[in-house]
């Protein structure tokens, strides 16, 4: 019987072609059908609705810490580019419009902040960690918006 592997991506839509290529490659190598969908719930992933998931580090750590972990790490990317130095290093960038006068994080006090979702390490957790290190727990930003994913945050900054 030809089994079908169900892939789900919980990451930014702009990198979907990468995960499509991975799913197609795995299917070719294993001689099976593959599908790739946009994941909408880590609970569904943990319950086995998807066989393989492309997820952010924070949800993985949370799932792996469960008493009976529903996930197993297969691979983690090492990104190309001088910035990464060939190492599995992680960055989270703060962006502003190119014409913005803001140059430091302190310049953002009282301004609008957009993050993708609370389960994102780069789009939420790292900022919260930074704020805690500054001793800032509430009221730093004038308005906070949950955008849903990175590209939507970028669109909101452009707008």
Tab-separated table of C-alpha atoms in Angstrom:
chain	number	residue	atom	x	y	z
A	1	UNK	CA	0.000	0.000	0.000
A	2	UNK	CA	1.369	3.410	-0.965
A	3	UNK	CA	1.326	5.536	2.196
A	4	UNK	CA	0.872	9.273	1.983
A	5	UNK	CA	3.001	11.528	4.191
A	6	UNK	CA	1.219	14.620	5.428
A	7	UNK	CA	3.488	17.642	5.817
A	8	UNK	CA	2.403	20.893	7.452
A	9	UNK	CA	4.224	24.185	7.614
A	10	UNK	CA	3.646	26.520	10.521
A	11	UNK	CA	6.197	29.021	9.221
A	12	UNK	CA	6.072	32.156	7.089
A	13	UNK	CA	4.263	31.725	3.755
A	14	UNK	CA	7.169	33.321	1.886
A	15	UNK	CA	9.328	30.259	2.501
A	16	UNK	CA	6.657	27.739	1.506
A	17	UNK	CA	8.507	26.867	-1.755
A	18	UNK	CA	11.405	25.530	0.326
A	19	UNK	CA	9.092	23.205	2.242
A	20	UNK	CA	7.291	22.164	-0.950
A	21	UNK	CA	10.656	21.140	-2.369
A	22	UNK	CA	11.515	19.185	0.793
A	23	UNK	CA	8.151	17.378	0.760
A	24	UNK	CA	8.521	16.528	-2.935
A	25	UNK	CA	12.086	15.280	-2.399
A	26	UNK	CA	11.075	13.065	0.529
A	27	UNK	CA	8.187	11.650	-1.493
A	28	UNK	CA	10.451	10.887	-4.434
A	29	UNK	CA	13.100	9.247	-2.265
A	30	UNK	CA	10.576	7.154	-0.321
A	31	UNK	CA	8.358	6.422	-3.307
A	32	UNK	CA	5.224	7.777	-1.674
A	33	UNK	CA	2.711	10.573	-2.108
A	34	UNK	CA	3.160	13.747	-0.068
A	35	UNK	CA	0.939	16.679	0.687
A	36	UNK	CA	1.867	20.011	2.227
A	37	UNK	CA	-0.694	22.176	3.982
A	38	UNK	CA	-0.585	25.287	6.109
A	39	UNK	CA	-0.786	24.115	9.697
A	40	UNK	CA	-3.285	25.952	11.829
A	41	UNK	CA	-2.908	24.292	15.222
A	42	UNK	CA	0.023	22.843	17.123
A	43	UNK	CA	-2.527	20.724	19.003
A	44	UNK	CA	-3.550	19.116	15.678
A	45	UNK	CA	0.106	18.505	14.893
A	46	UNK	CA	0.708	16.954	18.317
A	47	UNK	CA	-2.393	14.777	17.868
A	48	UNK	CA	-0.998	13.295	14.645
A	49	UNK	CA	-3.062	15.148	12.049
A	50	UNK	CA	0.240	15.799	10.223
A	51	UNK	CA	3.169	13.389	9.960
A	52	UNK	CA	5.899	15.981	9.513
A	53	UNK	CA	5.874	19.630	10.509
A	54	UNK	CA	8.030	22.617	9.781
A	55	UNK	CA	7.771	24.557	13.030
A	56	UNK	CA	9.499	27.321	14.931
A	57	UNK	CA	11.868	26.412	17.760
A	58	UNK	CA	9.626	27.587	20.603
A	59	UNK	CA	6.642	25.340	19.756
A	60	UNK	CA	9.076	22.459	19.228
A	61	UNK	CA	10.621	22.973	22.686
A	62	UNK	CA	7.163	23.125	24.261
A	63	UNK	CA	5.993	19.957	22.499
A	64	UNK	CA	9.248	18.112	23.216
A	65	UNK	CA	8.964	18.969	26.928
A	66	UNK	CA	5.632	17.177	27.302
A	67	UNK	CA	5.590	14.023	29.436
A	68	UNK	CA	5.007	11.964	26.285
A	69	UNK	CA	6.528	14.133	23.547
A	70	UNK	CA	4.442	13.959	20.361
A	71	UNK	CA	7.371	15.173	18.241
A	72	UNK	CA	10.891	14.099	17.369
A	73	UNK	CA	13.455	16.438	15.871
A	74	UNK	CA	14.657	15.273	12.451
A	75	UNK	CA	16.592	18.304	11.217
A	76	UNK	CA	17.299	21.955	11.851
A	77	UNK	CA	18.524	24.350	9.168
A	78	UNK	CA	21.924	25.980	9.017
A	79	UNK	CA	21.281	29.087	6.969
A	80	UNK	CA	23.651	30.456	4.354
A	81	UNK	CA	25.147	33.913	4.416
A	82	UNK	CA	28.056	35.667	6.054
A	83	UNK	CA	25.878	36.613	9.016
A	84	UNK	CA	25.493	32.966	10.040
A	85	UNK	CA	29.127	31.936	9.727
A	86	UNK	CA	28.155	28.363	8.784
A	87	UNK	CA	26.714	27.814	12.259
A	88	UNK	CA	23.199	27.036	13.490
A	89	UNK	CA	22.843	30.531	14.911
A	90	UNK	CA	19.582	32.390	15.383
A	91	UNK	CA	18.709	36.028	14.780
A	92	UNK	CA	15.564	38.029	15.325
A	93	UNK	CA	15.411	41.352	13.518
A	94	UNK	CA	13.493	44.494	14.394
A	95	UNK	CA	12.430	46.386	11.294
A	96	UNK	CA	11.137	49.902	10.632
A	97	UNK	CA	10.286	51.668	7.378
A	98	UNK	CA	13.386	52.730	5.455
A	99	UNK	CA	12.477	56.414	5.818
A	100	UNK	CA	11.858	56.082	9.558
A	101	UNK	CA	13.885	58.257	11.925
A	102	UNK	CA	14.087	55.359	14.422
A	103	UNK	CA	17.559	53.857	14.782
A	104	UNK	CA	17.561	52.212	18.221
A	105	UNK	CA	15.161	50.039	20.155
A	106	UNK	CA	14.715	52.892	22.637
A	107	UNK	CA	13.354	55.026	19.790
A	108	UNK	CA	10.368	52.658	19.633
A	109	UNK	CA	9.022	53.540	23.097
A	110	UNK	CA	5.378	54.558	22.783
A	111	UNK	CA	5.190	53.465	19.135
A	112	UNK	CA	3.246	50.614	17.516
A	113	UNK	CA	4.686	47.099	17.633
A	114	UNK	CA	3.590	44.181	15.492
A	115	UNK	CA	4.444	40.554	16.212
A	116	UNK	CA	3.381	37.452	14.357
A	117	UNK	CA	1.998	35.189	17.131
A	118	UNK	CA	2.738	34.230	20.755
A	119	UNK	CA	4.153	30.833	19.716
A	120	UNK	CA	6.910	32.433	17.652
A	121	UNK	CA	10.362	32.658	19.156
A	122	UNK	CA	11.649	35.263	16.685
A	123	UNK	CA	8.387	37.139	16.333
A	124	UNK	CA	7.417	37.287	20.004
A	125	UNK	CA	9.562	35.432	22.553
A	126	UNK	CA	12.853	37.184	21.796
A	127	UNK	CA	11.199	40.595	22.125
A	128	UNK	CA	9.630	39.645	25.450
A	129	UNK	CA	13.014	38.414	26.674
A	130	UNK	CA	14.661	41.667	25.577
A	131	UNK	CA	11.953	43.711	27.292
A	132	UNK	CA	12.362	41.717	30.526
A	133	UNK	CA	16.122	42.335	30.447
A	134	UNK	CA	15.372	46.057	30.162
A	135	UNK	CA	13.040	45.791	33.156
A	136	UNK	CA	10.090	46.690	30.931
A	137	UNK	CA	7.063	44.490	31.457
A	138	UNK	CA	4.118	46.677	30.461
A	139	UNK	CA	3.376	49.852	28.567
A	140	UNK	CA	6.600	50.204	26.564
A	141	UNK	CA	4.789	50.259	23.231
A	142	UNK	CA	1.818	52.509	22.563
A	143	UNK	CA	-0.028	49.828	20.595
A	144	UNK	CA	0.663	46.106	20.145
A	145	UNK	CA	-0.812	44.155	17.221
A	146	UNK	CA	-0.830	40.371	16.657
A	147	UNK	CA	-0.359	40.096	12.888
A	148	UNK	CA	-0.476	36.297	12.543
A	149	UNK	CA	2.763	35.834	10.579
A	150	UNK	CA	5.955	37.681	9.673
A	151	UNK	CA	4.859	38.872	6.226
A	152	UNK	CA	1.770	40.517	7.694
A	153	UNK	CA	3.929	42.338	10.243
A	154	UNK	CA	6.144	43.550	7.414
A	155	UNK	CA	3.068	44.708	5.488
A	156	UNK	CA	1.850	46.613	8.542
A	157	UNK	CA	5.232	48.332	8.926
A	158	UNK	CA	5.169	49.348	5.261
A	159	UNK	CA	1.614	50.671	5.637
